[in-house]
Short mmCIF file of N, CA, C and O in Angstrom, two decimals:
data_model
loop_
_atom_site.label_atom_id
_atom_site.label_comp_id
_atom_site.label_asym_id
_atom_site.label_seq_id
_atom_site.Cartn_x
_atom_site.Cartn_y
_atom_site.Cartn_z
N UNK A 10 -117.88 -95.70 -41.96
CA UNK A 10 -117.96 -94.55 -41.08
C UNK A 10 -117.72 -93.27 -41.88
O UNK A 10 -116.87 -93.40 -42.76
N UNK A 11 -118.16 -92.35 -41.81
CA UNK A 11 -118.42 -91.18 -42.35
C UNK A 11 -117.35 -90.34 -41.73
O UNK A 11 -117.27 -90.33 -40.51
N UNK A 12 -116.74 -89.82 -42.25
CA UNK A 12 -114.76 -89.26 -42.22
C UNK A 12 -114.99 -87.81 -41.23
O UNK A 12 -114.28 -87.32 -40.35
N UNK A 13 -116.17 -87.45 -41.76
CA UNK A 13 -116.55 -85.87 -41.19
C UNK A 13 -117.19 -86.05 -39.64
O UNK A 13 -117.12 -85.22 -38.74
N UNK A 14 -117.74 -87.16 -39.60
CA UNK A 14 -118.43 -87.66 -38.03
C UNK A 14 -117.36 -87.86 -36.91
O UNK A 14 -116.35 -88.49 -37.24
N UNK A 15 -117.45 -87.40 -35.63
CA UNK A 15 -116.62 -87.82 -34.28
C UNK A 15 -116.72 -89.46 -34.34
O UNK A 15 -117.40 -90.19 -35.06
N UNK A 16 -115.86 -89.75 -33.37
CA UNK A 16 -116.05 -90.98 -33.46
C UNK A 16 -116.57 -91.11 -31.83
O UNK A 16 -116.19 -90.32 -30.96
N UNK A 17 -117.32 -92.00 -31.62
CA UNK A 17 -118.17 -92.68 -30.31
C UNK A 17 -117.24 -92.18 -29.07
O UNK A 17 -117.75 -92.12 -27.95
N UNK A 18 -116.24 -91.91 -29.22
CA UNK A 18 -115.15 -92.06 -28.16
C UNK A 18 -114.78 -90.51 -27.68
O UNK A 18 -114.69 -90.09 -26.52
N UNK A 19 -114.57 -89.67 -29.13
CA UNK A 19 -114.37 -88.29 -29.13
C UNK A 19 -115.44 -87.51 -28.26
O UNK A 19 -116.67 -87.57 -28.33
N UNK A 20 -114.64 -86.79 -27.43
CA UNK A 20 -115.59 -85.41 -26.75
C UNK A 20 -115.45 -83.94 -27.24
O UNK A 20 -114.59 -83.42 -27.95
N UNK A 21 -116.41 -83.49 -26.72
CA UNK A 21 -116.08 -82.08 -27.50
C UNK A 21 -114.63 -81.13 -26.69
O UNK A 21 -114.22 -80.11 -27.25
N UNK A 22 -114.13 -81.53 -25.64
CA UNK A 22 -112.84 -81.19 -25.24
C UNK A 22 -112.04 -81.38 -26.22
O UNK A 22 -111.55 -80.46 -26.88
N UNK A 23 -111.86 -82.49 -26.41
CA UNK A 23 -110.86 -83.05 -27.42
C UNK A 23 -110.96 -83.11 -28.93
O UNK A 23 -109.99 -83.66 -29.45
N UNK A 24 -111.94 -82.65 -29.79
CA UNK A 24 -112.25 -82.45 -31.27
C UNK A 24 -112.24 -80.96 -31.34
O UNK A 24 -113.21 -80.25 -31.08
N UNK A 25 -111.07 -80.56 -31.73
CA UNK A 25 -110.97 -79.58 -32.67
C UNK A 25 -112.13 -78.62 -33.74
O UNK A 25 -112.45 -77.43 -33.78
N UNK A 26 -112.57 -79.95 -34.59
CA UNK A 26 -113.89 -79.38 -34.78
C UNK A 26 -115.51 -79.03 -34.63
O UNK A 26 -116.41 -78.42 -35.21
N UNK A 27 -115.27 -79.83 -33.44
CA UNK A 27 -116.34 -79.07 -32.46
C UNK A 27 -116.89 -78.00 -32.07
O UNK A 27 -116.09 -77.38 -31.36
N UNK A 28 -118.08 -77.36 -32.21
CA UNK A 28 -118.05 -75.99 -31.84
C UNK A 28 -118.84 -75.18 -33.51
O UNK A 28 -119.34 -75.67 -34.52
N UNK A 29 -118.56 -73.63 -32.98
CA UNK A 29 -119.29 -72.52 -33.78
C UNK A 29 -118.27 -72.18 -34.94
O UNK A 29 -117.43 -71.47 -34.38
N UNK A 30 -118.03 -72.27 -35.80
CA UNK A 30 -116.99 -71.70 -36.94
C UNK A 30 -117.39 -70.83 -37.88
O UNK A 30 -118.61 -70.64 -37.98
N UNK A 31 -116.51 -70.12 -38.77
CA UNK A 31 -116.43 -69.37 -39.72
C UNK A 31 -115.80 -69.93 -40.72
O UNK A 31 -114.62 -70.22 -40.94
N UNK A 32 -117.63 -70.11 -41.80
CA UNK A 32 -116.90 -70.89 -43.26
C UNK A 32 -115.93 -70.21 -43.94
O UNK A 32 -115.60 -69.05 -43.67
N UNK A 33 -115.37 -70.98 -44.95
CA UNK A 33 -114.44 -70.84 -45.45
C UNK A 33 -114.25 -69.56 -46.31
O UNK A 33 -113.14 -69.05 -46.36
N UNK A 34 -115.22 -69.07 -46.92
CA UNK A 34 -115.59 -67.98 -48.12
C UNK A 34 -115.71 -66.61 -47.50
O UNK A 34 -115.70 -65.61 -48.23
N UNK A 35 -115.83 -66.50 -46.15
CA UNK A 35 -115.84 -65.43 -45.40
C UNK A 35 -116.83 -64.88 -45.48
O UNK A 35 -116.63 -63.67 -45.37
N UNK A 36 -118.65 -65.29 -45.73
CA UNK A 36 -119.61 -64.76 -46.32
C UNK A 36 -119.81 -63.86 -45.20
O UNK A 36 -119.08 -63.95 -44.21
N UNK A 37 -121.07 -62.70 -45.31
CA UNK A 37 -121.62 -61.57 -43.95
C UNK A 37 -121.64 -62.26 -43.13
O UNK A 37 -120.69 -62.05 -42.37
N UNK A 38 -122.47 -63.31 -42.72
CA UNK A 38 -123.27 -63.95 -41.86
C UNK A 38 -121.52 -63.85 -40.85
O UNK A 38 -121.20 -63.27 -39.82
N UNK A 39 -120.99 -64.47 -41.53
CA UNK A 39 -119.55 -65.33 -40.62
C UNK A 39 -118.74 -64.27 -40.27
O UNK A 39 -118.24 -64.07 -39.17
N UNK A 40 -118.64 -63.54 -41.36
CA UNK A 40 -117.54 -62.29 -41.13
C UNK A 40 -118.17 -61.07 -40.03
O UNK A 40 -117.47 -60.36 -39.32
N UNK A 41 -119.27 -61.03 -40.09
CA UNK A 41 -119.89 -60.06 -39.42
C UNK A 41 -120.86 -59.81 -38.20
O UNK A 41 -121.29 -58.84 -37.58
N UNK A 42 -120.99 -61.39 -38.16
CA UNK A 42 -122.08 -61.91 -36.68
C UNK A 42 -121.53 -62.89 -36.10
O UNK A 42 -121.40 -62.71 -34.89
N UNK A 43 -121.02 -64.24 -36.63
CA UNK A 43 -120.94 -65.60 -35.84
C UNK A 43 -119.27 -65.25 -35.10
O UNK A 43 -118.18 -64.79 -35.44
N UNK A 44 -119.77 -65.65 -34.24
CA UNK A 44 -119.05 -65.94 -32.97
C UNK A 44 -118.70 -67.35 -32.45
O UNK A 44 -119.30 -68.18 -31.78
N UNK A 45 -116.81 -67.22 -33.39
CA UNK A 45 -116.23 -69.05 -32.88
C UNK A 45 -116.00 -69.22 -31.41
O UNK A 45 -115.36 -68.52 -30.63
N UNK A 46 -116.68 -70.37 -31.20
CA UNK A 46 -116.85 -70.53 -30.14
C UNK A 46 -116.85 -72.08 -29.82
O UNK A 46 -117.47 -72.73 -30.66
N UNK A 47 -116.41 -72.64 -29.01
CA UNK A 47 -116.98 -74.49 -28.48
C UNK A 47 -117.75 -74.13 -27.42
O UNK A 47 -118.24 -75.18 -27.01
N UNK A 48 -118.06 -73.37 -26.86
CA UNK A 48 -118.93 -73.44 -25.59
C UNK A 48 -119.74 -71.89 -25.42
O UNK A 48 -119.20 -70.88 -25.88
N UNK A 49 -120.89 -71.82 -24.84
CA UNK A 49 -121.52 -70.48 -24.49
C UNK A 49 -122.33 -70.83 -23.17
O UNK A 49 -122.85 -71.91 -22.89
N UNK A 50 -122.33 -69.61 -22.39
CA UNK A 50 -122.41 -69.56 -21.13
C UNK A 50 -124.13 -68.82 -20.97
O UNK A 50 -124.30 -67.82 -21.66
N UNK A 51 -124.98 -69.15 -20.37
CA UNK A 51 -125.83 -68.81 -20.09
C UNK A 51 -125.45 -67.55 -19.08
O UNK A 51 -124.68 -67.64 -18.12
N UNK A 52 -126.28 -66.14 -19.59
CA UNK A 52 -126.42 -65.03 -18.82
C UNK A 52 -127.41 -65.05 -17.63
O UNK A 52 -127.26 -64.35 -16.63
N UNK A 53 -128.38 -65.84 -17.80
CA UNK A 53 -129.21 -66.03 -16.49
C UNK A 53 -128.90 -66.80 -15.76
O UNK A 53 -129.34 -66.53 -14.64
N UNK A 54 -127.95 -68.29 -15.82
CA UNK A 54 -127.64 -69.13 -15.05
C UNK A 54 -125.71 -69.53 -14.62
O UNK A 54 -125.01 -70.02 -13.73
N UNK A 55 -125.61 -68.87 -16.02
CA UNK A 55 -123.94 -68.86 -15.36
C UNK A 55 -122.96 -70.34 -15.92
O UNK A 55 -121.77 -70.65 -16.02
N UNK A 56 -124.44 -71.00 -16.18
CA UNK A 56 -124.15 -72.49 -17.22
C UNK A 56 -123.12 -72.69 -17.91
O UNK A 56 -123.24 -71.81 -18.76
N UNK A 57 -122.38 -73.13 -18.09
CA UNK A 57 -121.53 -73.46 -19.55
C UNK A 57 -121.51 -75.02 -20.23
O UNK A 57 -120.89 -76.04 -19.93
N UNK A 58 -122.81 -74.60 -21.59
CA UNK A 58 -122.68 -75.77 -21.85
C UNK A 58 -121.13 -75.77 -23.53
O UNK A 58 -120.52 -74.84 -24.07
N UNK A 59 -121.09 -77.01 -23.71
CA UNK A 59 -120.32 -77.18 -24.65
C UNK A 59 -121.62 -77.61 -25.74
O UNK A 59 -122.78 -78.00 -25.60
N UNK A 60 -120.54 -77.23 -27.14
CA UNK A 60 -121.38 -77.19 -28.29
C UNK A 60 -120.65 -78.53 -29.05
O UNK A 60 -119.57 -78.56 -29.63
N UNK A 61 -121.43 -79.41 -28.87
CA UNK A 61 -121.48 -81.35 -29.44
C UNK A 61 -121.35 -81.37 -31.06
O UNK A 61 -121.43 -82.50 -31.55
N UNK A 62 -121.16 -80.20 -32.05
CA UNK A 62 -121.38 -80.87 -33.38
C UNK A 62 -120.60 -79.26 -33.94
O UNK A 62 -120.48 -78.15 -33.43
N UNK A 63 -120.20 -79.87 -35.23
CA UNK A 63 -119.54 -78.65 -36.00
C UNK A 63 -120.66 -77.82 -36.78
O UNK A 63 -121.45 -78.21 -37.64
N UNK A 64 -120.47 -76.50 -36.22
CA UNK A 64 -121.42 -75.88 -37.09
C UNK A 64 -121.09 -74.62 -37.52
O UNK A 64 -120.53 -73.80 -36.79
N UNK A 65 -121.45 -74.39 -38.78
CA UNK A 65 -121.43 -72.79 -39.40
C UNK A 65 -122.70 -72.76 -39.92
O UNK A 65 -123.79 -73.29 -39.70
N UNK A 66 -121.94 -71.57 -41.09
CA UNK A 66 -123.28 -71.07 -42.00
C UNK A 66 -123.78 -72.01 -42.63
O UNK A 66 -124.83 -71.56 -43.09
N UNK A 67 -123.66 -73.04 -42.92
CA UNK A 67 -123.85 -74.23 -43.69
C UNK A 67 -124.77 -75.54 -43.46
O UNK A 67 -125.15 -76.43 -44.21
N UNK A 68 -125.05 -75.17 -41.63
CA UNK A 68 -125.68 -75.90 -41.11
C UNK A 68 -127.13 -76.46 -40.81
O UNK A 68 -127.45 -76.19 -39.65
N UNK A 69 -127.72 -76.88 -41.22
CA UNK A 69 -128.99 -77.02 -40.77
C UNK A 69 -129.52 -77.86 -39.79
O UNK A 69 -128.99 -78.92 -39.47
N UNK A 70 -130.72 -77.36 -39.20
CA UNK A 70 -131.33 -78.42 -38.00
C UNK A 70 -130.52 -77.71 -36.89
O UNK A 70 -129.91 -78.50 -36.17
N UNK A 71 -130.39 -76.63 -36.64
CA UNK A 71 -129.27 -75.73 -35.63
C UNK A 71 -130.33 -75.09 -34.68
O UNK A 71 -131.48 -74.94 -35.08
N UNK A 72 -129.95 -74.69 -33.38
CA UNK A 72 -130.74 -74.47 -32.10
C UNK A 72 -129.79 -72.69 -32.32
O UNK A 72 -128.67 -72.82 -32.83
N UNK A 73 -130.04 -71.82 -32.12
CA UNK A 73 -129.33 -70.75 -32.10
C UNK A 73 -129.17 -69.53 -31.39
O UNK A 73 -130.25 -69.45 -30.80
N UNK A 74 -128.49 -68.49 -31.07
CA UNK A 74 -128.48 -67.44 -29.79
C UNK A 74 -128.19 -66.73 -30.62
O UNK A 74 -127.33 -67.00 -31.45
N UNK A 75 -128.85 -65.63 -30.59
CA UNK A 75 -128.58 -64.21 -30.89
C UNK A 75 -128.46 -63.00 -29.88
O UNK A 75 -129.45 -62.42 -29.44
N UNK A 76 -127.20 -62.68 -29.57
CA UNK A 76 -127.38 -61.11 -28.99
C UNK A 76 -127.54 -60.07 -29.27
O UNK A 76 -126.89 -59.62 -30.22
N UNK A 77 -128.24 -59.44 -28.74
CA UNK A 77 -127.93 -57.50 -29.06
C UNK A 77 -126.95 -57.04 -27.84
O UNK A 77 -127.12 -56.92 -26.62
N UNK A 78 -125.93 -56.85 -28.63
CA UNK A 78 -124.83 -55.84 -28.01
C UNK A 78 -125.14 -54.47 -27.64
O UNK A 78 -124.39 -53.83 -26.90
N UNK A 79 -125.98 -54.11 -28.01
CA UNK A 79 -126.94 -52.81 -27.41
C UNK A 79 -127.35 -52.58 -26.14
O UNK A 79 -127.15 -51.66 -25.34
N UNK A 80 -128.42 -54.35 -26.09
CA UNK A 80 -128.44 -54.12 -24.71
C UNK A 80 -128.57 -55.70 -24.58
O UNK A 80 -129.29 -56.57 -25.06
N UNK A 81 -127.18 -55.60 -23.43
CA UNK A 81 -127.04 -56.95 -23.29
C UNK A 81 -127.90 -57.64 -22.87
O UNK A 81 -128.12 -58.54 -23.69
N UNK A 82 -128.57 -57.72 -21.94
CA UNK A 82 -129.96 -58.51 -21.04
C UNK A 82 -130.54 -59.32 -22.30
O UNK A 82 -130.73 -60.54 -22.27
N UNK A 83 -130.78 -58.56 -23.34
CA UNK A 83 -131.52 -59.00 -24.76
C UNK A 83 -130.73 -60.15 -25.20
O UNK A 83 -129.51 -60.07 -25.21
N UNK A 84 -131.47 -61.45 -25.65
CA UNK A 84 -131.20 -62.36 -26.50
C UNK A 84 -132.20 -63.48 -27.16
O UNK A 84 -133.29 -63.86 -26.75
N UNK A 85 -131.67 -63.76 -27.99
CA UNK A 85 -132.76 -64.37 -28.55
C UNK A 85 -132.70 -65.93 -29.03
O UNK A 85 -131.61 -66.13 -29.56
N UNK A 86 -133.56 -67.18 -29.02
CA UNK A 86 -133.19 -68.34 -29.27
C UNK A 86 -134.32 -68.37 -30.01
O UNK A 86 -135.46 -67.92 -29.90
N UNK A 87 -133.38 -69.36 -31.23
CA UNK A 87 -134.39 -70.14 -32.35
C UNK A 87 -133.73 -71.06 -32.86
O UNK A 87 -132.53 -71.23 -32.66
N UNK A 88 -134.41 -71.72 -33.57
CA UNK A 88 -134.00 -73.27 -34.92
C UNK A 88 -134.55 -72.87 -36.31
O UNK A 88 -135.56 -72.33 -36.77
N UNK A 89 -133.77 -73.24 -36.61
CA UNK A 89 -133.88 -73.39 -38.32
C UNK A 89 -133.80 -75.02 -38.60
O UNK A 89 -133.21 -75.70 -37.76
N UNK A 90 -134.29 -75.57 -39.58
CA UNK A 90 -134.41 -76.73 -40.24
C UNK A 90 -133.26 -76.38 -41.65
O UNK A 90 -132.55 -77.19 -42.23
N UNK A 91 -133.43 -74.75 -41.92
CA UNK A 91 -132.73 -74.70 -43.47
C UNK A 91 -131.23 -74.40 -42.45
O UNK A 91 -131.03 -74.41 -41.24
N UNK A 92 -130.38 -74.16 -43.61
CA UNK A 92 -128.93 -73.85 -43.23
C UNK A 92 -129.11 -72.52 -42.37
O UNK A 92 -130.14 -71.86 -42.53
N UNK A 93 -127.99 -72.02 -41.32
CA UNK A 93 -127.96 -70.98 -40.89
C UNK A 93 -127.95 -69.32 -41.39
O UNK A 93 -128.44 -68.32 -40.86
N UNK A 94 -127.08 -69.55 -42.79
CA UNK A 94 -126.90 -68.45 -43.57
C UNK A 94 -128.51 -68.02 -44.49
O UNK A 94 -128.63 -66.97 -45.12
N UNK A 95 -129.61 -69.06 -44.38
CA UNK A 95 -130.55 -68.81 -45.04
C UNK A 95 -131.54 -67.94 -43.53
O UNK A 95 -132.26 -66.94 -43.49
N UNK A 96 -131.25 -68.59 -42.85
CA UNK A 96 -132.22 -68.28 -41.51
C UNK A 96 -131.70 -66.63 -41.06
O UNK A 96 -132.37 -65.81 -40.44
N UNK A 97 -130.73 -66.52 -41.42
CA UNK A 97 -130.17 -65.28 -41.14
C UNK A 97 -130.41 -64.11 -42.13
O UNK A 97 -130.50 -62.96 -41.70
N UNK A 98 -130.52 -64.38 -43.37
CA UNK A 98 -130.75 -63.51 -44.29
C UNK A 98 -132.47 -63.28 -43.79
O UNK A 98 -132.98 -62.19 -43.55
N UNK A 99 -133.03 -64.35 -43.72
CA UNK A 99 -134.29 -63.67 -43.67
C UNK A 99 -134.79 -63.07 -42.21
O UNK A 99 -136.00 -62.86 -42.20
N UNK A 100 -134.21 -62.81 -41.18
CA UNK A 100 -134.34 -62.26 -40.07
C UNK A 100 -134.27 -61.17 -40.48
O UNK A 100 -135.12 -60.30 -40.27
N UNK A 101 -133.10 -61.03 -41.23
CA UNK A 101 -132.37 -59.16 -41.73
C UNK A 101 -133.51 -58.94 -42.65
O UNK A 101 -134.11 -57.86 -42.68
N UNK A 102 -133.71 -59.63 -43.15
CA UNK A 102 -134.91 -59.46 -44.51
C UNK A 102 -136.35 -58.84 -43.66
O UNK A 102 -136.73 -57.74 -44.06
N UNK A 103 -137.09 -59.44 -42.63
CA UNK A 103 -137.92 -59.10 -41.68
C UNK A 103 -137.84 -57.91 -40.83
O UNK A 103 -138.81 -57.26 -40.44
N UNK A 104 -136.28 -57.59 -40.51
CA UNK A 104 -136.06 -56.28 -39.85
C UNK A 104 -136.42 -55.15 -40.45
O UNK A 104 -137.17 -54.26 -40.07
N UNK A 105 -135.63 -55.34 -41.70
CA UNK A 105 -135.54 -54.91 -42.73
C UNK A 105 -137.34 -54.20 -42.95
O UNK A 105 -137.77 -53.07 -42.75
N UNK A 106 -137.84 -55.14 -43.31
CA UNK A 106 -138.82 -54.74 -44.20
C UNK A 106 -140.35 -54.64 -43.12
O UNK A 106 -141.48 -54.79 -43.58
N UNK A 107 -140.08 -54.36 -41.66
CA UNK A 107 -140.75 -54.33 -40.43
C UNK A 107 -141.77 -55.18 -40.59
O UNK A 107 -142.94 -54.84 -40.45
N UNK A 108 -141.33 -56.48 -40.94
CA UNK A 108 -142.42 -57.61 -40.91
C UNK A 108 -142.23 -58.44 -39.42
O UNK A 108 -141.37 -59.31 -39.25
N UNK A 109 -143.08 -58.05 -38.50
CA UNK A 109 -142.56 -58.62 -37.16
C UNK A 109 -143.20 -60.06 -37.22
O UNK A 109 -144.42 -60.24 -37.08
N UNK A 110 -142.22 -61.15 -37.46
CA UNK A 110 -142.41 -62.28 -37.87
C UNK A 110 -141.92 -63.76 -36.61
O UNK A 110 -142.01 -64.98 -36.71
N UNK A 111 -141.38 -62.81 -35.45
CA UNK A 111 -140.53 -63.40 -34.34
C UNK A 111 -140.20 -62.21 -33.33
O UNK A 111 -140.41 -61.07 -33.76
N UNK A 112 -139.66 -62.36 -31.96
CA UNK A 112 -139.64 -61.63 -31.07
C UNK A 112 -138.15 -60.49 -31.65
O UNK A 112 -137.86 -59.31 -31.45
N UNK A 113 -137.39 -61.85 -32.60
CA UNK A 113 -136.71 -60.70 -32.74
C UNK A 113 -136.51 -59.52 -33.61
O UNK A 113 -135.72 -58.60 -33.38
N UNK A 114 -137.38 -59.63 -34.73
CA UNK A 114 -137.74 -59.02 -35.34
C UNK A 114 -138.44 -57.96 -34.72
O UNK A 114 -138.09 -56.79 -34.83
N UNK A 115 -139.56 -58.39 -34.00
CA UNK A 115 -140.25 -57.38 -32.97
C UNK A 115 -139.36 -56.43 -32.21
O UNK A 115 -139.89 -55.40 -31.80
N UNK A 116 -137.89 -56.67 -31.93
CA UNK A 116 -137.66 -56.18 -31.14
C UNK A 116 -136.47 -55.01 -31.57
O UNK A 116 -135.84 -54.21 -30.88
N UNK A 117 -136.46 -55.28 -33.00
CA UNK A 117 -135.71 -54.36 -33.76
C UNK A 117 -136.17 -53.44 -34.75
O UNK A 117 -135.58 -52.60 -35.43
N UNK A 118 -137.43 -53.81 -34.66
CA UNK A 118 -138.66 -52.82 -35.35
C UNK A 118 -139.22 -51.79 -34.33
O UNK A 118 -139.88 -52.01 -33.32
N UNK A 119 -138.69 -50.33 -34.99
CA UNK A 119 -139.10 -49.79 -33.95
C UNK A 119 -140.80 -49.01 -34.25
O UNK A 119 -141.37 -48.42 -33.33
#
């Protein structure tokens, strides 16, 4: 059994490391956007689901939410296959360089 895996029995109530974290090194991504969290609530439905697996910047194969605190109504969902901290640099990289490559990019390009 793999030391880092829940075990069959564990819920995400009860595992500690369950949920959204901030790696260890304190990189931008963590220090400056991610939001620890075990659970997030849907703004259109009021939902609260819980988050089943440990994840940071480190993660790959991740489903993801982005807000604009600007204007709240705004958010945005995507997946990455690469780690999170790579998927993130290149969003900023796209804003950045007004390559509208995704809605959210589109939506920060003015």
């Amino acid at each position: 059994t793999n030391a880092s895996q829940p075990s069959s029995s564990t819920t995400p109530a009860d595992d500690p490391s369950w949920g959204c974290h901030q790696c260890r090194k304190s990189c931008t991504l963590c220090k400056n956007f991610l939001v620890e969290a075990t659970t997030f609530t849907s703004s259109r439905t009021s939902q609260t689901f819980k988050i089943r697996s440990h994840i940071d910047c480190n993660t790959k194969n991740v489903i993801y939410l982005i807000l604009d605190l600007k204007c709240t109504e705004i958010f945005y969902i995507g997946y990455t296959t690469d780690c999170m901290a790579v998927r993130w640099r290149n969003h900023k990289s796209h804003i950045k360089k007004s390559i509208r490559s995704c809605e959210l990019a589109n939506h920060f390009v003015s």
